[in-house]
XYZ file of C-alpha atoms in Angstrom:
739
model
C -28.166 16.872 -13.652
C -30.144 13.819 -14.788
C -32.389 13.668 -17.846
C -35.600 11.852 -18.733
C -36.544 10.581 -22.175
C -40.326 10.699 -22.483
C -43.145 9.845 -24.884
C -45.645 12.704 -24.930
C -49.328 11.732 -25.093
C -50.845 12.082 -28.576
C -47.479 12.943 -30.078
C -47.273 10.108 -32.596
C -44.543 8.421 -30.585
C -41.626 10.852 -30.871
C -39.270 10.584 -27.875
C -38.177 13.873 -26.285
C -35.555 14.643 -23.632
C -36.154 16.851 -20.567
C -34.026 17.812 -17.585
C -35.024 16.474 -14.166
C -34.879 19.161 -11.445
C -32.535 17.921 -8.650
C -35.331 17.860 -6.043
C -37.320 15.375 -8.182
C -34.506 12.977 -9.082
C -35.560 10.403 -6.484
C -39.218 10.474 -7.646
C -38.702 10.312 -11.405
C -38.170 6.744 -12.587
C -38.774 4.717 -15.732
C -42.547 4.431 -16.031
C -43.307 7.666 -14.142
C -45.988 10.048 -15.426
C -44.852 13.654 -15.778
C -46.003 16.987 -17.195
C -43.706 18.651 -19.729
C -43.660 21.879 -21.759
C -44.336 21.322 -25.478
C -44.025 24.580 -27.419
C -46.449 26.930 -25.642
C -48.541 24.313 -23.839
C -48.274 21.742 -21.086
C -48.719 18.039 -21.883
C -48.637 14.757 -19.997
C -45.943 12.215 -20.851
C -44.492 8.882 -19.733
C -40.809 8.425 -18.869
C -39.342 5.582 -20.935
C -35.657 6.015 -20.061
C -33.380 7.839 -17.596
C -30.208 9.431 -19.001
C -27.006 10.760 -17.459
C -26.404 13.054 -20.426
C -28.374 14.557 -23.284
C -27.062 16.436 -26.314
C -30.437 18.047 -27.120
C -29.925 21.832 -27.493
C -32.066 24.164 -25.368
C -33.348 21.350 -23.148
C -36.157 22.319 -20.768
C -37.017 20.879 -17.342
C -40.000 18.743 -16.375
C -42.787 20.833 -14.866
C -44.543 18.228 -12.721
C -44.287 14.652 -11.469
C -47.589 12.773 -11.189
C -47.695 10.558 -8.094
C -44.946 9.255 -5.867
C -44.228 6.057 -7.796
C -44.042 4.904 -11.430
C -47.391 4.189 -13.040
C -45.948 1.640 -15.508
C -43.650 -1.214 -14.534
C -40.532 -2.047 -16.533
C -42.239 -5.175 -17.911
C -45.328 -3.266 -19.081
C -43.099 -0.708 -20.808
C -41.219 -3.571 -22.428
C -44.542 -5.056 -23.537
C -45.589 -1.716 -25.088
C -42.336 -1.474 -27.024
C -42.714 -5.027 -28.309
C -46.294 -4.282 -29.395
C -45.152 -1.210 -31.306
C -42.497 -3.181 -33.183
C -44.608 -6.290 -33.875
C -47.959 -4.670 -34.642
C -46.386 -1.876 -36.684
C -47.619 1.139 -34.702
C -46.033 4.073 -32.815
C -44.831 3.416 -29.249
C -47.235 6.093 -27.985
C -50.173 4.190 -29.519
C -49.070 0.999 -27.769
C -48.671 2.833 -24.464
C -52.166 4.265 -24.872
C -53.478 0.693 -24.775
C -51.363 -0.230 -21.744
C -52.464 2.799 -19.722
C -56.262 3.417 -19.629
C -57.448 6.810 -20.810
C -59.019 7.645 -17.457
C -55.598 7.201 -15.784
C -53.620 8.845 -18.576
C -55.716 12.021 -18.650
C -56.057 12.279 -14.888
C -59.427 14.053 -15.197
C -61.190 11.644 -12.804
C -60.241 11.513 -9.136
C -61.230 9.413 -6.169
C -64.807 9.811 -4.949
C -65.088 11.785 -1.734
C -67.938 11.876 0.784
C -68.585 13.652 4.068
C -68.661 11.580 7.229
C -69.480 12.728 10.767
C -68.201 11.628 14.165
C -68.459 12.811 17.765
C -65.692 15.065 19.028
C -65.922 13.642 22.555
C -67.923 11.238 24.678
C -71.487 12.427 25.329
C -72.795 11.587 28.783
C -76.414 10.651 29.488
C -77.213 13.995 31.108
C -76.200 15.981 28.018
C -78.096 13.564 25.781
C -81.226 13.936 27.936
C -80.948 17.734 27.731
C -80.654 17.490 23.918
C -83.674 15.182 23.744
C -85.735 17.775 25.647
C -84.609 20.817 23.628
C -83.663 19.388 20.166
C -84.841 15.799 19.609
C -83.425 15.613 16.073
C -79.972 16.621 17.312
C -80.292 14.018 20.049
C -81.158 11.345 17.475
C -77.965 12.169 15.531
C -75.845 12.029 18.703
C -77.442 8.719 19.752
C -76.703 7.209 16.326
C -73.081 8.359 16.491
C -72.711 7.023 20.069
C -73.758 3.596 18.830
C -70.972 3.774 16.232
C -68.453 3.795 19.149
C -66.171 6.478 17.766
C -66.366 5.516 14.086
C -67.360 8.088 11.483
C -70.694 7.589 9.664
C -71.372 8.955 6.150
C -73.556 12.060 6.509
C -76.272 10.813 4.137
C -76.536 7.473 5.962
C -76.415 9.219 9.363
C -79.311 11.578 8.619
C -81.370 8.724 7.193
C -80.731 6.468 10.220
C -81.462 9.272 12.707
C -84.490 10.616 10.840
C -82.936 14.079 11.029
C -82.127 16.899 8.624
C -79.067 18.992 7.695
C -80.116 21.822 10.005
C -79.847 19.542 13.047
C -76.374 18.391 11.976
C -75.259 21.995 11.350
C -76.379 22.951 14.861
C -74.275 20.138 16.363
C -71.282 21.297 14.293
C -71.656 24.830 15.713
C -71.834 23.427 19.251
C -68.584 21.529 18.688
C -70.180 18.178 19.551
C -69.793 16.764 16.021
C -67.144 17.186 13.339
C -67.324 16.236 9.651
C -64.411 15.028 7.553
C -63.949 14.002 3.949
C -63.196 10.348 3.249
C -62.325 8.467 0.071
C -64.919 5.963 -1.125
C -64.198 3.187 -3.588
C -66.661 2.910 -6.460
C -67.465 -0.812 -6.388
C -69.126 -2.095 -9.608
C -70.629 -4.930 -7.510
C -71.714 -2.833 -4.542
C -74.768 -4.230 -2.763
C -74.244 -7.777 -4.012
C -73.558 -10.530 -1.519
C -71.325 -13.458 -2.379
C -71.573 -16.609 -0.275
C -68.303 -18.469 0.251
C -68.170 -21.497 -2.070
C -65.823 -24.397 -1.332
C -63.582 -25.990 -3.973
C -65.073 -28.987 -5.767
C -63.435 -32.396 -5.541
C -61.466 -33.074 -8.720
C -62.012 -36.193 -10.810
C -59.122 -38.310 -12.080
C -58.649 -36.274 -15.283
C -58.724 -32.985 -13.396
C -56.246 -34.260 -10.787
C -53.760 -35.137 -13.526
C -54.205 -31.784 -15.287
C -54.002 -29.823 -12.031
C -50.705 -31.530 -11.154
C -49.230 -30.180 -14.425
C -50.652 -26.709 -13.718
C -49.073 -26.742 -10.233
C -45.743 -27.817 -11.699
C -45.908 -24.923 -14.196
C -46.742 -22.448 -11.415
C -43.788 -23.689 -9.358
C -41.421 -23.699 -12.331
C -42.745 -21.924 -15.465
C -41.237 -23.295 -18.661
C -43.735 -23.130 -21.523
C -47.394 -22.060 -21.821
C -50.058 -24.694 -21.128
C -52.963 -25.343 -23.511
C -55.879 -26.940 -21.655
C -58.040 -28.654 -24.284
C -61.140 -29.714 -22.352
C -64.570 -30.519 -23.779
C -67.477 -28.283 -22.754
C -68.536 -29.116 -19.202
C -65.269 -30.882 -18.319
C -64.539 -28.533 -15.403
C -61.914 -26.182 -16.825
C -63.106 -23.320 -14.597
C -62.449 -25.397 -11.475
C -58.867 -25.913 -12.671
C -58.545 -22.127 -13.123
C -59.935 -21.443 -9.633
C -57.739 -23.962 -7.860
C -54.704 -22.850 -9.866
C -55.286 -19.250 -8.794
C -55.727 -20.370 -5.173
C -52.332 -22.065 -5.338
C -50.810 -18.841 -6.679
C -52.397 -16.845 -3.833
C -51.057 -19.344 -1.299
C -47.581 -18.609 -2.677
C -48.142 -14.867 -2.060
C -48.502 -14.087 -5.771
C -51.203 -12.554 -7.982
C -53.194 -13.718 -11.041
C -54.950 -12.401 -14.159
C -58.042 -14.152 -15.545
C -59.015 -13.112 -19.082
C -62.521 -13.774 -20.409
C -63.437 -13.001 -24.011
C -66.639 -10.980 -23.724
C -68.590 -8.805 -21.340
C -71.435 -11.344 -21.435
C -69.167 -13.849 -19.700
C -68.080 -11.432 -17.001
C -71.095 -11.446 -14.617
C -71.097 -15.233 -14.172
C -67.298 -15.412 -14.007
C -67.140 -12.602 -11.443
C -69.835 -14.311 -9.374
C -67.920 -17.597 -9.328
C -64.660 -15.895 -8.420
C -66.147 -13.597 -5.771
C -67.946 -16.601 -4.237
C -64.841 -18.798 -4.219
C -62.710 -15.972 -2.822
C -65.489 -14.414 -0.682
C -63.143 -14.132 2.288
C -60.957 -11.770 0.235
C -63.403 -10.417 -2.374
C -62.081 -6.857 -1.869
C -58.867 -8.159 -3.480
C -60.691 -9.212 -6.667
C -60.686 -6.421 -9.280
C -62.784 -6.343 -12.439
C -61.854 -4.551 -15.683
C -64.231 -4.436 -18.652
C -65.836 -1.953 -21.041
C -69.138 -1.603 -19.170
C -67.488 0.024 -16.149
C -68.027 3.742 -15.677
C -64.943 5.955 -15.831
C -64.992 6.315 -12.045
C -65.238 2.543 -11.502
C -62.411 1.906 -13.975
C -60.293 4.566 -12.226
C -60.813 2.989 -8.802
C -60.341 -0.615 -9.956
C -57.093 0.294 -11.759
C -55.708 2.132 -8.713
C -56.738 -0.759 -6.466
C -54.587 -3.005 -8.658
C -51.716 -0.528 -8.943
C -51.625 0.070 -5.188
C -51.339 -3.657 -4.477
C -54.803 -3.950 -2.895
C -56.010 -6.419 -5.569
C -54.398 -9.796 -6.175
C -56.846 -11.217 -8.720
C -57.883 -9.348 -11.869
C -60.763 -10.560 -14.056
C -61.516 -8.864 -17.336
C -61.686 -8.733 -21.107
C -58.664 -8.261 -23.381
C -57.379 -4.966 -21.895
C -57.010 -6.672 -18.487
C -53.780 -8.205 -19.816
C -52.222 -4.797 -19.035
C -53.348 -4.840 -15.375
C -50.446 -3.419 -13.313
C -50.193 -6.410 -10.975
C -46.876 -7.166 -9.349
C -45.464 -10.603 -8.565
C -47.626 -12.373 -11.142
C -47.880 -16.124 -10.682
C -50.477 -17.116 -13.283
C -52.254 -15.703 -16.345
C -55.360 -17.618 -17.472
C -56.922 -17.040 -20.898
C -60.367 -18.673 -20.979
C -61.855 -19.502 -24.419
C -58.477 -18.661 -25.926
C -59.806 -19.195 -29.473
C -62.206 -16.226 -29.274
C -61.946 -13.481 -31.923
C -62.840 -10.814 -29.362
C -59.316 -11.095 -27.897
C -58.154 -9.336 -31.071
C -58.240 -5.530 -30.949
C -59.563 -4.071 -34.216
C -58.165 -0.541 -33.717
C -54.523 0.432 -33.326
C -52.665 -1.111 -31.652
C -54.181 -4.236 -33.221
C -52.919 -6.657 -30.576
C -54.161 -10.140 -29.691
C -54.567 -10.498 -25.919
C -53.856 -14.246 -25.975
C -50.491 -13.686 -27.654
C -49.665 -10.827 -25.284
C -50.578 -13.092 -22.348
C -47.951 -15.584 -23.516
C -45.427 -12.789 -23.971
C -46.161 -11.129 -20.619
C -45.886 -14.521 -18.924
C -42.408 -14.810 -20.428
C -41.452 -11.299 -19.237
C -42.867 -11.820 -15.730
C -41.588 -15.397 -15.362
C -45.066 -16.725 -14.556
C -47.238 -19.614 -15.733
C -49.676 -19.064 -18.629
C -52.737 -21.300 -18.990
C -54.803 -21.133 -22.203
C -58.136 -22.972 -22.072
C -60.736 -23.937 -24.679
C -63.049 -26.706 -25.809
C -62.177 -25.705 -29.394
C -58.600 -24.363 -29.410
C -57.549 -22.084 -32.243
C -55.564 -23.957 -34.872
C -52.612 -21.653 -34.128
C -52.537 -22.664 -30.443
C -53.198 -26.337 -31.195
C -50.349 -26.317 -33.729
C -48.056 -24.760 -31.096
C -49.062 -27.537 -28.682
C -48.576 -30.399 -31.139
C -45.157 -29.046 -32.182
C -43.957 -28.695 -28.582
C -44.025 -24.915 -28.231
C -46.888 -25.252 -25.717
C -47.629 -28.125 -23.342
C -50.916 -29.830 -24.245
C -53.274 -30.917 -21.434
C -56.500 -32.785 -22.254
C -59.808 -33.332 -20.488
C -62.041 -35.514 -22.678
C -64.838 -36.253 -20.181
C -67.555 -34.097 -18.663
C -67.678 -33.878 -14.872
C -69.760 -36.542 -13.073
C -69.571 -38.634 -16.266
C -72.304 -36.548 -17.924
C -72.775 -37.364 -21.574
C -71.971 -34.997 -24.405
C -75.155 -33.609 -26.028
C -76.690 -35.576 -28.883
C -76.594 -33.748 -32.240
C -79.524 -33.805 -34.654
C -78.832 -32.228 -38.045
C -81.959 -30.902 -39.777
C -81.622 -30.552 -43.560
C -83.621 -27.395 -44.216
C -83.828 -28.255 -47.922
C -86.248 -31.006 -46.931
C -88.390 -28.626 -44.860
C -89.971 -26.755 -47.779
C -93.437 -27.910 -48.797
C -95.197 -27.272 -52.104
C -92.475 -24.925 -53.323
C -92.793 -22.639 -50.278
C -89.762 -21.426 -48.391
C -89.014 -23.520 -45.293
C -90.213 -22.148 -41.988
C -87.615 -20.504 -39.732
C -88.286 -22.991 -36.913
C -88.469 -26.530 -38.308
C -91.198 -28.905 -37.159
C -88.689 -31.171 -35.381
C -87.211 -28.266 -33.437
C -90.682 -26.963 -32.570
C -91.723 -30.338 -31.140
C -88.482 -30.616 -29.153
C -88.960 -27.169 -27.568
C -92.590 -28.029 -26.764
C -91.467 -31.188 -24.956
C -88.947 -29.186 -22.885
C -91.587 -26.652 -21.855
C -93.879 -29.496 -20.757
C -91.054 -30.974 -18.632
C -90.149 -27.568 -17.109
C -86.739 -27.704 -18.787
C -85.071 -24.762 -20.507
C -83.999 -24.172 -24.108
C -81.487 -21.907 -25.822
C -81.950 -20.750 -29.429
C -78.930 -19.304 -31.200
C -78.830 -17.066 -34.272
C -75.830 -14.862 -34.925
C -77.776 -12.077 -36.612
C -79.871 -9.425 -34.939
C -82.801 -7.462 -36.323
C -86.130 -8.494 -37.880
C -85.319 -8.765 -41.594
C -81.921 -8.605 -43.234
C -83.050 -6.679 -46.323
C -85.897 -4.682 -47.857
C -86.514 -4.893 -51.592
C -89.165 -3.951 -54.147
C -90.545 -6.670 -56.415
C -91.714 -4.089 -58.962
C -88.460 -2.239 -59.720
C -85.769 -4.230 -57.892
C -84.890 -1.472 -55.387
C -82.903 -2.659 -52.338
C -82.526 -0.520 -49.202
C -78.758 -0.028 -48.899
C -76.602 1.960 -46.507
C -75.383 5.243 -48.054
C -72.069 4.855 -46.189
C -71.367 1.103 -46.532
C -71.762 -1.522 -49.236
C -74.330 -3.544 -47.258
C -78.111 -3.725 -47.217
C -79.955 -2.178 -44.273
C -81.536 -4.417 -41.621
C -85.138 -3.826 -40.593
C -85.792 -3.503 -36.835
C -89.526 -3.768 -36.269
C -89.575 -2.587 -32.621
C -88.280 0.860 -33.669
C -89.736 0.636 -37.233
C -86.328 1.625 -38.560
C -83.772 0.295 -41.018
C -80.267 0.140 -39.568
C -76.734 -0.450 -40.857
C -74.919 -2.883 -38.569
C -71.556 -1.603 -39.829
C -71.681 2.183 -39.337
C -74.927 2.577 -37.372
C -76.764 4.628 -40.036
C -80.485 4.554 -39.334
C -83.621 5.711 -41.149
C -87.383 5.309 -40.862
C -88.555 2.101 -42.591
C -90.433 2.931 -45.820
C -93.994 1.635 -46.272
C -93.663 1.856 -50.071
C -90.805 1.754 -52.548
C -88.800 5.040 -52.434
C -88.012 4.688 -56.179
C -91.195 3.576 -57.956
C -93.668 4.241 -55.079
C -95.082 0.693 -55.383
C -96.658 -0.461 -52.091
C -95.271 -4.009 -52.244
C -92.010 -3.537 -50.321
C -90.703 -6.990 -49.373
C -88.908 -8.027 -46.174
C -86.365 -10.812 -46.740
C -84.147 -12.798 -44.393
C -84.482 -12.912 -40.634
C -82.700 -11.983 -37.425
C -83.180 -12.539 -33.696
C -86.051 -10.040 -33.478
C -88.103 -11.961 -36.019
C -87.242 -15.322 -34.462
C -88.378 -13.943 -31.099
C -91.749 -12.976 -32.619
C -92.186 -16.433 -34.191
C -91.182 -18.315 -31.028
C -93.525 -16.178 -28.900
C -96.417 -17.061 -31.247
C -95.493 -20.774 -31.328
C -95.214 -21.021 -27.532
C -97.594 -18.394 -26.070
C -97.340 -19.776 -22.520
C -93.538 -19.789 -22.468
C -91.396 -16.913 -21.163
C -89.069 -15.877 -23.997
C -86.195 -13.404 -23.662
C -83.801 -12.102 -26.289
C -80.117 -11.290 -25.677
C -78.392 -9.275 -28.394
C -76.811 -5.861 -28.882
C -80.272 -4.282 -29.291
C -81.660 -5.519 -25.963
C -78.500 -5.455 -23.816
C -78.043 -1.683 -23.832
C -78.213 -1.081 -20.072
C -75.199 -1.747 -17.874
C -76.994 -4.324 -15.691
C -79.013 -5.987 -18.476
C -76.669 -8.985 -18.897
C -76.692 -9.842 -15.238
C -80.460 -9.427 -14.870
C -81.326 -11.717 -17.792
C -78.765 -14.372 -16.867
C -79.952 -14.343 -13.240
C -83.583 -14.723 -14.353
C -82.597 -17.597 -16.658
C -80.585 -19.359 -13.963
C -83.463 -19.142 -11.489
C -85.895 -20.671 -14.003
C -87.942 -17.537 -14.726
C -87.203 -17.801 -18.465
C -88.133 -20.871 -20.544
C -86.473 -19.972 -23.841
C -83.384 -17.763 -24.152
C -82.742 -16.523 -27.676
C -79.593 -14.676 -28.625
C -76.453 -14.051 -30.615
C -72.831 -14.906 -29.768
C -73.154 -13.536 -26.245
C -75.050 -16.692 -25.190
C -72.810 -19.078 -27.099
C -70.088 -19.890 -24.609
C -68.954 -19.948 -21.017
C -72.437 -20.045 -19.475
C -73.395 -22.864 -17.117
C -77.117 -23.585 -16.685
C -77.840 -27.164 -15.550
C -81.536 -27.011 -16.503
C -80.808 -26.321 -20.195
C -81.444 -29.592 -22.040
C -81.973 -28.285 -25.584
C -79.985 -25.971 -27.820
C -81.344 -25.002 -31.220
C -79.026 -23.466 -33.833
C -81.448 -21.686 -36.147
C -79.055 -21.203 -39.075
C -75.718 -23.009 -38.931
C -74.696 -21.686 -42.375
C -74.549 -18.048 -41.266
C -70.760 -17.611 -41.281
C -69.850 -20.699 -43.287
C -69.507 -19.145 -46.734
C -67.682 -15.928 -45.847
C -64.583 -14.899 -47.867
C -62.298 -15.784 -44.955
C -59.929 -18.754 -44.593
C -61.086 -19.153 -40.971
C -64.811 -19.470 -41.881
C -64.908 -23.254 -41.395
C -62.929 -23.070 -38.141
C -65.235 -20.376 -36.720
C -68.360 -22.343 -37.633
C -66.994 -25.508 -36.025
C -66.038 -23.594 -32.877
C -69.375 -21.811 -32.651
C -71.426 -24.981 -33.119
C -69.373 -26.831 -30.507
C -69.499 -23.976 -28.006
C -73.246 -23.361 -28.388
C -73.944 -27.094 -28.178
C -71.905 -27.194 -24.973
C -74.593 -25.187 -23.163
C -76.869 -28.263 -23.272
C -76.856 -31.226 -20.894
C -74.742 -29.708 -18.130
C -77.140 -31.045 -15.464
C -78.511 -34.507 -14.755
C -80.591 -34.728 -17.974
C -78.818 -35.511 -21.257
C -78.831 -32.605 -23.703
C -79.886 -32.422 -27.338
C -78.696 -30.053 -30.044
C -80.738 -29.308 -33.159
C -78.713 -27.827 -36.019
C -80.692 -26.355 -38.925
C -78.613 -26.131 -42.101
C -78.916 -25.955 -45.888
C -75.412 -27.509 -46.199
C -75.631 -30.318 -43.622
C -72.722 -32.304 -45.104
C -70.137 -29.542 -44.689
C -67.084 -30.869 -42.750
C -67.385 -28.178 -40.049
C -70.940 -29.312 -39.267
C -70.219 -33.041 -39.481
C -67.091 -32.907 -37.304
C -68.988 -30.801 -34.739
C -71.815 -33.353 -34.802
C -69.404 -36.114 -33.763
C -67.525 -33.918 -31.230
C -64.388 -34.653 -33.258
C -62.018 -31.734 -32.825
C -58.936 -33.787 -33.730
C -60.469 -34.884 -37.034
C -61.455 -31.332 -37.922
C -58.060 -29.926 -36.892
C -56.202 -32.533 -38.952
C -58.194 -31.798 -42.108
C -58.163 -28.015 -41.692
C -54.452 -27.929 -40.815
C -53.539 -29.903 -43.920
C -55.514 -27.470 -46.079
C -53.765 -24.528 -44.402
C -50.382 -26.189 -44.963
C -51.055 -26.569 -48.699
C -51.887 -22.882 -49.107
C -49.331 -21.606 -46.559
C -51.958 -19.978 -44.359
C -51.497 -19.451 -40.596
C -50.229 -21.223 -38.515
C -47.645 -22.054 -41.204
C -47.053 -18.391 -42.000
C -47.790 -14.992 -40.506
C -50.373 -12.880 -42.297
C -50.346 -9.096 -42.624
C -53.330 -7.124 -43.946
C -52.734 -3.613 -45.293
C -55.851 -1.515 -45.844
C -56.177 1.791 -47.683
C -59.300 3.846 -46.914
C -60.515 6.934 -48.719
C -63.732 8.758 -49.511
C -62.402 8.892 -53.101
C -62.316 5.473 -54.724
C -59.529 6.249 -57.219
C -57.177 7.757 -54.616
C -57.555 4.801 -52.267
C -56.908 2.310 -55.069
C -53.942 4.260 -56.484
C -52.313 4.670 -53.049
C -52.375 0.923 -52.370
C -51.067 0.125 -55.863
C -48.166 2.542 -55.262
C -47.368 0.866 -51.928
C -47.585 -2.547 -53.622
C -44.991 -1.515 -56.242
C -42.572 -0.204 -53.582
C -42.926 -3.334 -51.456
C -42.285 -5.555 -54.462
C -38.887 -3.908 -54.852
C -37.664 -4.415 -51.270
C -39.417 -7.444 -49.752
C -37.333 -10.494 -48.799
C -37.835 -13.655 -50.907
C -39.684 -15.575 -48.165
C -42.659 -13.189 -48.375
C -45.778 -13.893 -50.452
C -47.176 -10.598 -51.694
C -50.772 -10.562 -52.905
C -52.321 -8.134 -55.347
C -54.200 -4.997 -54.217
C -57.959 -5.485 -54.516
C -61.215 -4.005 -53.219
C -62.084 -5.334 -49.753
C -64.992 -7.825 -49.553
C -66.839 -5.031 -47.705
C -65.763 -2.430 -50.242
C -67.352 0.601 -48.619
C -67.617 1.245 -44.877
C -68.384 4.431 -42.905
C -68.353 6.429 -46.144
C -64.875 5.240 -47.160
C -63.852 2.935 -49.988
C -61.555 0.177 -48.756
C -58.782 -1.701 -50.555
C -56.821 -4.678 -49.238
C -53.318 -5.984 -49.734
C -52.526 -9.316 -48.039
C -49.015 -10.614 -47.362
C -47.762 -13.861 -45.841
C -44.301 -14.238 -44.355
C -42.291 -16.493 -42.029
C -40.335 -13.561 -40.541
C -42.968 -11.005 -39.596
C -40.790 -8.679 -37.488
C -38.214 -8.404 -40.256
C -41.059 -7.618 -42.654
C -42.643 -4.956 -40.413
C -39.282 -3.170 -40.153
C -39.081 -3.031 -43.950
C -42.741 -1.983 -44.170
C -42.224 0.852 -41.678
C -39.274 2.151 -43.703
C -41.352 2.113 -46.907
C -44.328 3.819 -45.226
C -42.094 6.568 -43.786
C -40.782 7.412 -47.275
C -44.190 7.384 -48.984
C -46.545 10.349 -48.889
C -50.244 9.561 -49.292
C -53.010 12.051 -50.098
C -54.530 13.699 -47.023
C -57.816 11.829 -47.363
C -56.166 8.390 -47.640
C -55.565 6.360 -44.477
C -53.305 3.302 -44.615
C -53.468 0.811 -41.730
C -51.438 -2.323 -41.012
C -52.945 -5.325 -39.221
C -50.516 -8.087 -38.237
C -52.242 -11.454 -37.580
C -55.629 -10.137 -38.792
C -58.824 -11.847 -37.628
C -61.212 -9.701 -39.673
C -60.692 -9.996 -43.431
C -63.902 -8.293 -44.566
């Protein structure tokens, strides 16, 4: 008898052995999904290893095998195990990320519909008789005759024939028509038409870069980092690279950082590969469970050869991979903030190594980690310094907002220079983008009389006022309350609204330009599934003059008629307690600015700032990534920050402040005793965002050169320690969120 070692779902990662009944031995393989008995219940599990012997006493047999083939490949299982070891989490948690919940639970099946077809040929005489006695039945038969033997969905048939169910039922009783159930794919882009688009001719820079991409596809050696300025044609390189992979009979994964990028990316891919668009699968968070189920099975069954999606698409079960592309590789959204806390870019590099395929990372502002890997030879660096068709980079104008105040008054949100520039664009029928990375109307409510500030009861942040709903909202935990019209403490009527977000900017812009069409794109307005696509389509077709939004409009979008980009507050993330604050600001300014001047008219960028001389702003102004990277890298080297070390963030959360603090101090003492000498151990301290979702939070930051050796030691320490029930300790390797 053979045995299977399995990881049971929601078991915490403990491996258990079960006997394989002889009749199932051929079906059960590594990666198969099975049902197993656990105490008095049945549970689903994944086979991670096949054994010839097992010394487990009282071993029980598997009770069911799900499907005829493994659901996880050997390489995806290997990836899950690596994630568990590196990101310090149970194997079961890593496998939960690899296998979508809708597939793991098996509670959603394929969509079925009834279709009807004729049981035999109907001659004209019989049809004439039906027309005389039952015209509706005759209409159904006539419609089915025109289908020449093919089945027609019942709903579509009745609509086309102008008939009802009773007429169809009568034909069923007569034996002239039969109905049968058929499987229907849920297509997230059903009803859309994509016109075949031909490849663009490459310029000299692109030809050189593409030659290196082709060489890597033919013989993968090291990952490629494509550093190309905004508008240099990186997407065309991706498309032609994927076409080369398809020509070789292989498949490809294309990662994009955010859902906002997906509609335009999908459109470009479906248009380029219109002849085979059924083989393009899409995976992102806005899919329904049924759509995700069908797209995943389309990939797993080999019917899809191109997968486009956000970070979880790196686990797409494609076989014979030839290329993995990570667009905007610097983006924070590739980092998962819940366990397993993986970074999709890093997993793309690792999966490329496992699969023996090429990996292409692309960005106009590469992360310093990737750029360091390229300059030290770990990655191959490819550059594209020119925009396509020799279009000029946008011209930066820095507006010192300190000079905008008049007579002691606070400066206006939209400076006079920016207002005039937008007015000129409206007059010329050109489009503008305004960027502010903060939603809401006002960022705080306070009372001048007693000093009261409206704060979240669950988090240590002030509440943001949203005028449209007349509510104050916490952007951390989602707590919401009706906005007060007087101070809740002293009852004074003079409650003051301070700060501003996209909602308030929208109101101001609408008043300044009453004839312009203004639309806002942020988390408050993009609640419907199709909202992104609708707004972007309207903007592309010129129905919107001014598009205002948060990060979702900052990158990856291509609108040739946009000639002006206004950054309302460039200082927003500049002074955060995070060593990446300067890098993020530089990247954001460069990416937002890159939306301007992508057509025939040169673009302009207006940057409003109270700290206009900050290096991140000045280097972005001159489009000088190398200068910024050199300065920032040297600073990181001095303080031994990534990329010169690996960082690990340990967080203790508890509803009781003292227990959370004490637990982390205890862990700190134990780690001090056992850590290797090449590890820098910080002191436990309250997190910058000390309270979140009703829990007090405490941080402990470590830096090490040997992270996997450290995580092994950390796991051993955590297994021996017992924390109070209400204390949760989490480990984040390579953290991107230090608040």
